[in-house]
Structure formats: C-alpha cells, structure tokens
Coordinates of C-alpha atoms and ligand atoms in Angstrom, one line a residue:
M499 CA 88.9 63.2 157.8
D500 CA 91.4 65.9 158.7
Y501 CA 94.7 64.2 158.4
F502 CA 96.7 67.0 160.0
E503 CA 94.4 67.1 163.0
E504 CA 94.7 63.3 163.4
L505 CA 98.4 63.5 163.3
L506 CA 98.6 66.4 165.7
K507 CA 96.5 64.5 168.2
K508 CA 99.1 61.8 168.4
P509 CA 101.5 62.1 171.2
S510 CA 104.8 63.4 170.0
I511 CA 108.1 62.0 171.0
F512 CA 110.1 64.7 169.3
K513 CA 110.5 68.2 170.6
D514 CA 112.8 69.2 167.8
E515 CA 113.8 66.5 165.4
S516 CA 116.5 68.6 163.7
K517 CA 118.6 68.6 166.8
L518 CA 119.3 64.9 166.3
D519 CA 120.6 65.6 162.8
I520 CA 124.2 64.4 162.4
N521 CA 125.2 67.8 161.0
F522 CA 123.5 69.9 163.7
I523 CA 126.0 72.0 165.7
P524 CA 125.0 72.4 169.4
D525 CA 126.2 75.5 171.1
E526 CA 127.9 73.5 173.8
L527 CA 129.6 70.1 173.6
P528 CA 129.8 68.1 176.8
H529 CA 133.3 66.5 177.3
R530 CA 134.9 68.5 174.6
E531 CA 135.4 71.7 176.7
K532 CA 139.1 70.9 177.1
E533 CA 139.6 70.7 173.3
L534 CA 137.6 73.9 172.7
S535 CA 139.7 75.7 175.3
L536 CA 142.9 74.5 173.8
L537 CA 141.9 75.6 170.3
S538 CA 141.0 79.0 171.7
Q539 CA 144.4 79.3 173.4
L540 CA 146.2 78.4 170.2
F541 CA 144.3 80.9 168.1
L542 CA 144.1 83.7 170.6
T543 CA 146.8 85.6 168.8
L544 CA 144.7 85.9 165.7
I545 CA 142.5 88.2 167.8
T546 CA 145.0 90.0 170.0
N547 CA 147.5 90.6 167.3
P548 CA 145.9 90.0 163.9
N549 CA 147.9 88.6 161.1
S550 CA 151.1 88.3 163.2
I551 CA 151.1 84.5 163.2
S552 CA 150.0 81.6 161.1
R553 CA 148.8 78.5 163.0
K554 CA 148.9 75.0 161.7
I555 CA 147.2 72.4 163.8
L556 CA 146.5 68.7 163.2
I557 CA 143.6 67.0 165.0
T558 CA 143.5 63.2 165.2
G559 CA 141.1 60.7 166.7
K560 CA 138.7 57.8 166.0
T561 CA 135.5 58.1 164.0
G562 CA 132.4 59.7 165.5
I563 CA 134.0 61.2 168.6
G564 CA 133.3 64.8 167.8
K565 CA 136.3 66.1 165.8
T566 CA 134.3 67.8 163.1
V567 CA 131.6 69.2 165.4
T568 CA 134.1 70.6 167.9
V569 CA 136.1 72.4 165.1
K570 CA 132.9 73.7 163.6
L571 CA 131.7 75.0 166.9
F572 CA 135.2 76.5 167.5
G573 CA 134.8 78.3 164.1
D574 CA 131.6 79.9 165.3
I575 CA 133.2 81.0 168.5
L576 CA 136.1 82.4 166.6
K577 CA 133.9 84.3 164.1
K578 CA 131.9 85.8 166.9
A579 CA 134.9 86.9 168.9
S580 CA 136.5 88.5 165.8
R581 CA 133.4 90.3 164.7
K582 CA 133.0 91.8 168.1
R583 CA 136.5 93.3 167.8
N584 CA 136.1 94.3 164.1
I585 CA 138.8 91.9 163.0
S586 CA 138.2 90.2 159.6
I587 CA 138.7 86.4 160.0
K588 CA 137.1 84.0 157.6
Y589 CA 136.5 80.4 158.5
V590 CA 136.1 77.8 155.8
H591 CA 135.4 74.2 156.5
I592 CA 136.2 71.8 153.7
N593 CA 135.5 68.1 153.6
C594 CA 138.3 66.7 151.4
R595 CA 136.5 63.5 150.8
K596 CA 133.5 65.3 149.3
E597 CA 135.6 67.7 147.2
R598 CA 137.7 64.8 145.9
S599 CA 140.5 66.8 144.3
G600 CA 143.0 69.5 145.3
Y601 CA 141.6 71.7 142.6
K602 CA 138.1 71.6 144.0
V603 CA 139.4 72.3 147.4
L604 CA 141.0 75.4 146.1
I605 CA 137.9 76.5 144.3
K606 CA 136.0 76.1 147.6
I607 CA 138.5 78.2 149.4
I608 CA 138.3 81.0 146.9
R609 CA 134.5 80.8 146.9
S610 CA 134.5 81.4 150.7
I611 CA 135.8 84.8 149.9
H612 CA 134.2 85.4 146.5
K613 CA 130.9 83.6 146.1
H614 CA 130.6 83.5 142.4
F615 CA 134.2 82.7 141.4
P616 CA 134.1 80.6 138.1
Q617 CA 134.7 76.9 138.4
R618 CA 137.2 76.5 135.6
G619 CA 139.8 78.3 133.6
Y620 CA 142.6 78.6 136.1
S621 CA 145.7 76.6 137.0
P622 CA 146.1 75.6 140.7
Q623 CA 149.1 78.1 140.8
D624 CA 146.8 80.9 139.5
L625 CA 144.2 80.0 142.1
L626 CA 146.7 80.1 145.0
E627 CA 147.9 83.5 143.8
I628 CA 144.3 84.8 143.6
V629 CA 143.7 83.6 147.2
I630 CA 146.7 85.5 148.4
E631 CA 145.7 88.6 146.4
Y632 CA 142.2 88.5 147.9
L633 CA 143.5 88.1 151.5
N634 CA 145.7 91.1 151.1
K635 CA 143.1 93.2 149.3
Y636 CA 140.4 92.6 151.8
D637 CA 142.8 92.5 154.8
L638 CA 141.6 89.1 155.8
H639 CA 142.9 86.2 157.9
L640 CA 141.6 82.9 156.6
L641 CA 141.3 79.8 158.7
I642 CA 141.0 76.8 156.5
V643 CA 139.8 73.5 157.9
L644 CA 140.8 70.5 155.8
D645 CA 138.5 67.8 157.3
E646 CA 139.2 64.2 156.3
L647 CA 142.5 65.4 155.0
S648 CA 143.7 61.8 154.3
Y649 CA 141.6 61.9 151.1
L650 CA 143.9 64.5 149.6
I651 CA 146.9 62.1 150.0
N652 CA 147.8 60.7 146.5
K653 CA 145.7 63.5 144.9
G654 CA 146.5 66.8 146.5
E655 CA 149.8 66.6 148.2
D656 CA 151.0 69.6 146.2
L657 CA 148.1 71.6 147.5
I658 CA 148.9 70.6 151.1
Y659 CA 152.5 71.6 150.5
S660 CA 151.6 75.0 149.0
L661 CA 149.1 75.8 151.6
T662 CA 151.4 75.1 154.5
R663 CA 154.1 77.2 152.8
I664 CA 152.0 80.2 151.6
N665 CA 153.0 82.4 154.5
D666 CA 156.7 81.7 154.1
D667 CA 156.9 83.0 150.6
S668 CA 154.3 85.4 149.5
M669 CA 153.0 87.6 152.2
N670 CA 155.8 89.7 153.4
S671 CA 155.4 90.0 157.1
Q672 CA 151.6 89.5 157.1
Q673 CA 150.5 86.0 158.1
R674 CA 147.1 85.6 156.6
L675 CA 146.4 81.9 156.6
S676 CA 146.0 79.3 159.2
I677 CA 145.2 75.6 158.8
I678 CA 143.5 73.0 160.9
G679 CA 143.8 69.5 159.4
I680 CA 141.6 66.6 160.7
V681 CA 142.5 63.0 160.2
R682 CA 141.5 59.8 162.0
D683 CA 144.9 58.2 162.0
I684 CA 148.1 60.1 161.6
S685 CA 149.8 57.3 159.8
C686 CA 147.8 58.0 156.7
L687 CA 149.9 61.2 156.3
N688 CA 153.2 59.2 156.0
N689 CA 153.3 59.7 152.3
L690 CA 153.7 63.5 152.6
D691 CA 157.1 65.0 152.1
S692 CA 158.9 65.2 155.4
S693 CA 159.0 69.0 155.7
T694 CA 155.2 69.3 155.2
L695 CA 154.7 66.5 157.7
S696 CA 156.9 68.1 160.3
T697 CA 155.0 71.4 159.8
L698 CA 151.7 69.7 160.4
Q699 CA 153.0 67.6 163.3
R700 CA 154.2 70.5 165.3
N701 CA 150.8 71.0 166.9
I702 CA 148.7 67.9 167.3
I703 CA 145.6 67.7 169.3
N704 CA 144.5 64.1 169.8
F705 CA 140.8 63.6 170.7
D706 CA 140.5 60.8 173.2
E707 CA 137.7 58.3 172.9
Y708 CA 134.7 58.9 175.2
S709 CA 134.3 56.8 178.3
R710 CA 131.1 55.0 178.9
E711 CA 129.9 57.6 181.3
Q712 CA 130.8 60.4 178.9
I713 CA 128.8 58.6 176.1
F714 CA 125.9 58.5 178.5
N715 CA 126.0 62.2 179.2
I716 CA 126.3 63.1 175.5
I717 CA 123.4 61.0 174.5
K718 CA 121.4 62.4 177.3
F719 CA 122.3 65.9 176.3
R720 CA 121.3 65.3 172.6
A721 CA 118.1 63.6 173.8
D722 CA 117.2 66.5 176.0
L723 CA 117.6 68.9 173.1
S724 CA 115.5 66.9 170.7
L725 CA 113.0 64.8 172.5
N726 CA 110.1 65.7 174.8
Q727 CA 110.7 65.5 178.5
N728 CA 110.5 61.9 179.8
A729 CA 110.3 60.4 176.3
L730 CA 113.5 58.5 177.1
S731 CA 114.4 57.1 180.5
D732 CA 118.0 57.0 181.9
D733 CA 117.9 53.2 181.8
L734 CA 117.4 53.3 178.0
I735 CA 120.2 55.9 177.6
E736 CA 122.3 53.4 179.5
M737 CA 121.3 50.7 177.0
I738 CA 122.3 52.9 174.1
S739 CA 125.6 53.7 175.8
E740 CA 126.2 50.0 176.2
I741 CA 125.7 49.5 172.5
L742 CA 128.0 52.4 171.6
F743 CA 130.7 51.6 174.0
K744 CA 132.2 49.0 171.7
N745 CA 133.3 51.5 169.1
G746 CA 132.4 54.9 170.7
D747 CA 130.8 56.3 167.6
I748 CA 128.3 59.0 168.8
R749 CA 127.0 59.3 165.3
Y750 CA 125.8 55.8 165.4
G751 CA 124.1 56.5 168.8
L752 CA 122.2 59.5 167.3
N753 CA 121.0 57.2 164.5
I754 CA 119.7 54.6 166.9
L755 CA 118.0 57.3 169.0
W756 CA 116.3 58.8 166.0
R757 CA 115.1 55.5 164.7
A758 CA 113.9 54.4 168.1
A759 CA 112.0 57.6 168.4
K760 CA 110.4 57.2 165.0
I761 CA 109.4 53.6 165.8
A762 CA 107.8 54.8 169.1
E763 CA 106.0 57.5 167.3
S764 CA 104.7 55.1 164.6
Q765 CA 103.3 52.9 167.3
S766 CA 101.7 55.9 169.0
L767 CA 103.7 55.3 172.2
K768 CA 104.2 58.1 174.6
Y769 CA 107.6 56.9 175.5
I770 CA 110.4 55.1 173.8
N771 CA 110.8 51.6 175.2
A772 CA 113.6 49.0 175.1
E773 CA 112.0 47.2 172.2
C774 CA 112.1 50.4 170.1
I775 CA 115.9 50.7 170.8
R776 CA 116.4 47.1 169.8
A777 CA 114.5 47.6 166.6
G778 CA 116.3 50.9 166.0
N779 CA 119.7 49.2 166.4
Q780 CA 118.9 46.3 164.0
N781 CA 120.4 46.4 160.6
L782 CA 121.5 50.0 161.1
V783 CA 123.9 51.0 158.4
P784 CA 126.0 53.8 160.1
Y785 CA 125.4 57.2 158.6
S786 CA 129.2 57.5 158.1
T787 CA 129.1 54.5 155.8
Q788 CA 126.1 55.8 153.8
D789 CA 127.9 59.1 153.4
I790 CA 131.0 57.4 152.1
L791 CA 129.0 55.4 149.6
K792 CA 127.1 58.5 148.5
Y793 CA 130.2 60.3 147.5
M794 CA 132.1 57.3 146.1
A795 CA 132.9 57.3 142.4
S796 CA 130.9 54.8 140.4
P797 CA 133.6 52.4 139.2
K798 CA 134.7 52.0 142.8
L799 CA 131.2 51.5 143.9
I800 CA 130.7 48.8 141.3
F801 CA 133.7 46.9 142.5
L802 CA 132.3 47.1 146.1
L803 CA 129.0 45.7 144.7
A804 CA 130.9 42.8 143.1
I805 CA 132.5 42.0 146.5
I806 CA 129.0 42.0 148.2
K807 CA 127.5 39.9 145.4
S808 CA 130.4 37.4 145.6
L809 CA 130.0 37.0 149.3
K810 CA 126.3 36.5 148.9
V811 CA 126.6 33.9 146.3
S812 CA 129.3 32.0 148.1
E813 CA 127.5 32.0 151.5
K814 CA 130.9 32.0 153.1
T815 CA 132.1 34.5 155.7
Q816 CA 135.1 35.4 153.6
I817 CA 136.1 35.3 149.9
S818 CA 139.2 35.4 147.8
F819 CA 140.2 38.1 145.4
L820 CA 140.0 35.7 142.5
D821 CA 136.4 34.8 143.3
I822 CA 135.5 38.5 143.4
S823 CA 137.1 39.2 140.1
K824 CA 134.9 36.6 138.4
I825 CA 131.7 38.3 139.5
Y826 CA 133.3 41.7 139.0
N827 CA 133.8 40.9 135.3
I828 CA 130.2 39.8 134.9
V829 CA 128.9 43.0 136.5
C830 CA 131.2 45.0 134.3
E831 CA 129.9 43.2 131.2
N832 CA 126.3 43.8 132.2
T833 CA 126.9 47.5 132.7
R834 CA 129.3 47.8 129.7
L835 CA 131.9 49.2 132.0
K836 CA 135.6 48.6 131.2
P837 CA 137.0 46.5 134.1
R838 CA 139.7 48.3 136.1
S839 CA 143.2 47.0 136.2
Y840 CA 144.4 44.6 138.9
S841 CA 146.4 47.3 140.6
Q842 CA 143.5 49.7 140.6
L843 CA 141.2 47.1 142.2
W844 CA 143.9 46.4 144.7
N845 CA 144.0 50.1 145.6
Y846 CA 140.2 50.1 145.9
L847 CA 140.5 47.2 148.4
Q848 CA 143.0 49.1 150.5
E849 CA 140.7 52.1 150.5
F850 CA 137.6 50.0 151.5
H851 CA 139.6 48.6 154.3
R852 CA 140.6 52.1 155.5
E853 CA 137.0 53.2 155.1
N854 CA 135.8 50.4 157.4
L855 CA 133.7 48.8 154.7
I856 CA 135.6 45.5 154.5
L857 CA 138.2 43.6 156.4
I858 CA 141.3 42.2 154.6
K859 CA 142.9 39.1 155.9
V860 CA 146.2 37.8 154.5
K861 CA 146.8 34.1 155.1
S862 CA 150.0 32.2 154.5
E863 CA 149.2 29.1 152.5
N864 CA 151.9 26.5 152.5
I865 CA 154.8 27.0 150.1
K866 CA 152.7 28.6 147.4
G867 CA 152.7 31.9 149.2
R868 CA 150.0 34.1 150.7
K869 CA 146.4 34.5 149.9
T870 CA 144.1 37.5 150.5
F871 CA 140.6 37.1 151.9
I872 CA 137.9 39.7 152.2
K873 CA 135.2 39.9 154.8
I874 CA 132.3 42.2 155.5
P875 CA 131.6 41.8 159.1
N876 CA 129.4 44.7 160.0
I877 CA 126.6 45.2 157.5
E878 CA 123.9 42.9 156.4
L879 CA 124.7 42.1 152.8
S880 CA 121.3 42.4 151.2
K881 CA 120.9 45.8 152.8
F882 CA 124.3 46.9 151.7
E883 CA 123.6 45.8 148.2
K884 CA 120.3 47.6 148.1
I885 CA 121.9 50.9 149.2
I886 CA 124.5 50.7 146.5
L887 CA 122.0 49.7 143.8
N888 CA 120.0 52.7 144.8
I889 CA 122.8 55.1 144.6
L890 CA 123.9 53.7 141.2
S891 CA 120.4 53.9 139.8
H892 CA 120.2 57.6 140.9
R893 CA 123.2 58.1 138.7
G894 CA 121.4 56.4 135.8
L895 CA 123.3 53.1 136.1
K896 CA 121.0 50.0 136.1
I897 CA 122.6 46.7 137.1
Ligands
ATP2340 N1 130.5 65.9 172.9 C1 129.5 65.9 172.1 N2 128.3 66.5 172.4 C2 127.3 66.4 171.6 N3 127.3 65.8 170.4 C3 128.4 65.2 170.0 C4 129.6 65.2 170.8 N4 130.6 64.5 170.2 C5 130.1 64.1 169.1 N5 128.8 64.5 168.9 C6 127.9 64.2 167.8 O1 128.3 63.0 167.2 C7 128.3 63.0 165.8 C8 129.7 62.6 165.3 O2 130.6 63.6 165.6 P1 131.6 64.2 164.5 O3 130.9 64.3 163.2 O4 132.2 65.4 165.0 O5 132.7 63.0 164.5 P2 134.2 62.9 163.9 O6 135.1 62.7 165.0 O7 134.4 64.1 163.0 O8 134.1 61.6 163.0 P3 134.7 61.2 161.6 O9 136.1 60.9 161.8 O10 133.9 59.9 161.2 O11 134.4 62.3 160.7 C9 127.9 64.4 165.4 O12 126.6 64.4 165.0 C10 128.2 65.2 166.6 O13 127.3 66.3 166.7
MG2341 MG1 134.4 64.3 160.9

C-alpha cells in the first residue's frame, strides 16, 4: 500500500496550515490599520530625519487582541521603508517573559547587532556601553520592542531605567535608540520609578478589544489564508466568533479553528461542520497558557501542580492556602525539592493570578480575619496536570 498516495487522495481541508500558526505574521491585519498608521506617523522621523529623535511608546491592551502581531508587522514595514532609503534601522523584538532577566534581554539586544556575542563575562553596565559603541560605530538606529514588559518588573527595572535614559547621557546629539514597550495592563508598571514611568507614559497606544463583527472578519481572513475555499461556512465562523466574544482572544479562535480542521480531516470530511467546532472547543487549553507553562521555572511549576492536585483531591471548587501547602510539602518531599518560603509561595500565587491561571478570592471570616481561597475556573484539572507533568518530565523531573 502506498501510504502517501492514500493520504493524498483524501480531501484536504487545509490550503496552508502554517498560516494558522499563532506566530505567523500576515502582511495585512484587518481592524488594526488605525494602529499601524499611528505607529508609522510616530516613527516617520526615523526615516525623514535619521537619528534626530528617540521615540518611546507604550502599547496596552488585553490578551490575544493583536498587540504583538501588529508591532511585528510594523517592524517589517519599517525595515522595508528604511532599506529602500538606505537608512540603517535595526528592529529587535524581545519577549521579556521568555528571556526572564534584564541581563538576558541585554544579550539579546547586542546579538541583534552582533550575532556571536558571548553569553557571559560582562556586567550589565559593560553591555550597555557596548550597545552604544556598536550603534555609533555602525551608524545604526535601534528600535527595541520589549514585549510582555511586565515580566521585567522586580527583575530588570534598572535595565528599563537605563534604556529609557541612554539617549540623554551618552550619545551627544545623535539619538540612536527607540523603544516600544508592550503590556496588557498599565497598572503593572506602577512599581517603576516615577521618572521612568512618566517617560514611558508620554505616548500610550491602547489597543481596543475587537467587536463581534471584527472578530468575525478576522477569523474569516485567517481561514481564507489557511483553508481551502468553502471548507468553512460563514455560519460556522459566526459560531466561533460567538465563542470568542466572551474574552476576545483571537489566539484562542485560531486554536479552535486549527483543531476543528484537523478533526474534519481525520474524519475525511470535505467541510468543517458544527460538531468539529464543538469538539475543537472542548478542553482546549489556550496556547497562551501552554506557552506560559513552558517557560515557567520548575519550582513555580511544582507549586502550581500542588494547587491542581489539592483541588482534585478535595473535589471542591475552591481551596485554601493551608490545604495547598500540605500537598505542596508532599510533592516537594517526593521530588526532594526544598519547599519555598511562605512569602515566595505567596508571590507565586499573585503571579498565577496575573497570568490568568488561577483566581484568588479573599473572604472575611468573622472576627478571626480573612481567608484566601484559590480557584481554577477555566481549565480541566486532569488536562492541566498532565501538561505540567509532561513539561517537568522533559526537564528530567519525575513526580
Ligand atoms: N487583526 C488581526 N488579523 C489577523 N490576525 C490577528 C489579528 N489580531 C490578532 N491576530 C492573531 O491573533 C493571535 C494573537 O495576537 P497577538 O499575539 O498579537 O496578541 P497579543 O495582544 O500580543 O496578546 P498577549 O497580550 O497575550 O501577548 C496571533 O496569532 C495574531 O496573528
Ligand atoms: Mg503578545
């Protein structure tokens, strides 16, 4: 039997599966034209009068509404426009959550100019000076995008401070560095010193949530790019938009669409039907959650696992911190991990809450004071547990 021939005979739902990938950058973005145009206006001077100004922009808006993809597309547009005019502009997009420390962010910045720059052996101050030296030497303007900037708070404030100041101190009259910061919620930046904050807050572009109609158009646009004609009817796009409208996360919609298409294909259907969408939407762990887990440090991941296990054992919808710590200690014992301090665990809880993994509810209980309860409303526990165990076992940790 010729397996390839058999497979090729099957009707295909996909035209180009890669265009449904979360990281794919389309060359146009429906309903983000206004933001692209605004960014172009703000950065126009980089092209008309190179190195005369330094722009610092902050972008805010909820999860999955196109902040990252819009800025990346803008980066492409800027690179093209500058190349055409022989102006040297470098664009570097850094995800602060993935880099995890100010030092790593700096290394990434340097490597965007010098590919093989060594990982270690320099102080942050050295690195900053090297960046400036390179920019002057190669006559470059660098646009640094600090995506998910909130992850540098408490770890890399100094870096944010220095980067926003670089032009003031060290470059004579040449302005060689611009910054775009991206955060979901501006309040996470409150810990920054007030002058850094005010520098960043001077230009804020807030990305609005998409309306239901806009969500429809966007899903249709991505379906047209990736699926064969007629594989998905407008009614079904409506159905997906309905599901998405609650939280507006397009990333989640692309996931449903991809899974529904795969299900249709596995059943040798010519078209996606409503049942495929339903099945595709079931137990779907959003990609953003999986991504957060993948880059989470192991001690924190183990604490999250303890929360899930405690909720599973208790069979209740919410659980107290005390109950979690009992299970946490057992998990630590099994893995020979030293349990983290109370305050560290408390920090983890706040972070999980910010990352949309858990909900924290504080209840006043008579005179004794307040009690904290933890809930996991969105994700099926056994599935959640499996994903974490999987990640940990890839890191050589068996539980
Ligand atoms: N207007 C649009 N047209 C086409 N695709 C879009 C549009 N807006 C968002 N998307 C797609 O939706 C997904 C989520 O967008 P993106 O990653 O930019 O979200 P985000 O706002 O950065 O979210 P987060 O805060 O979670 O990082 C991406 O795969 C992106 O390509
Ligand atoms: Mg993003």
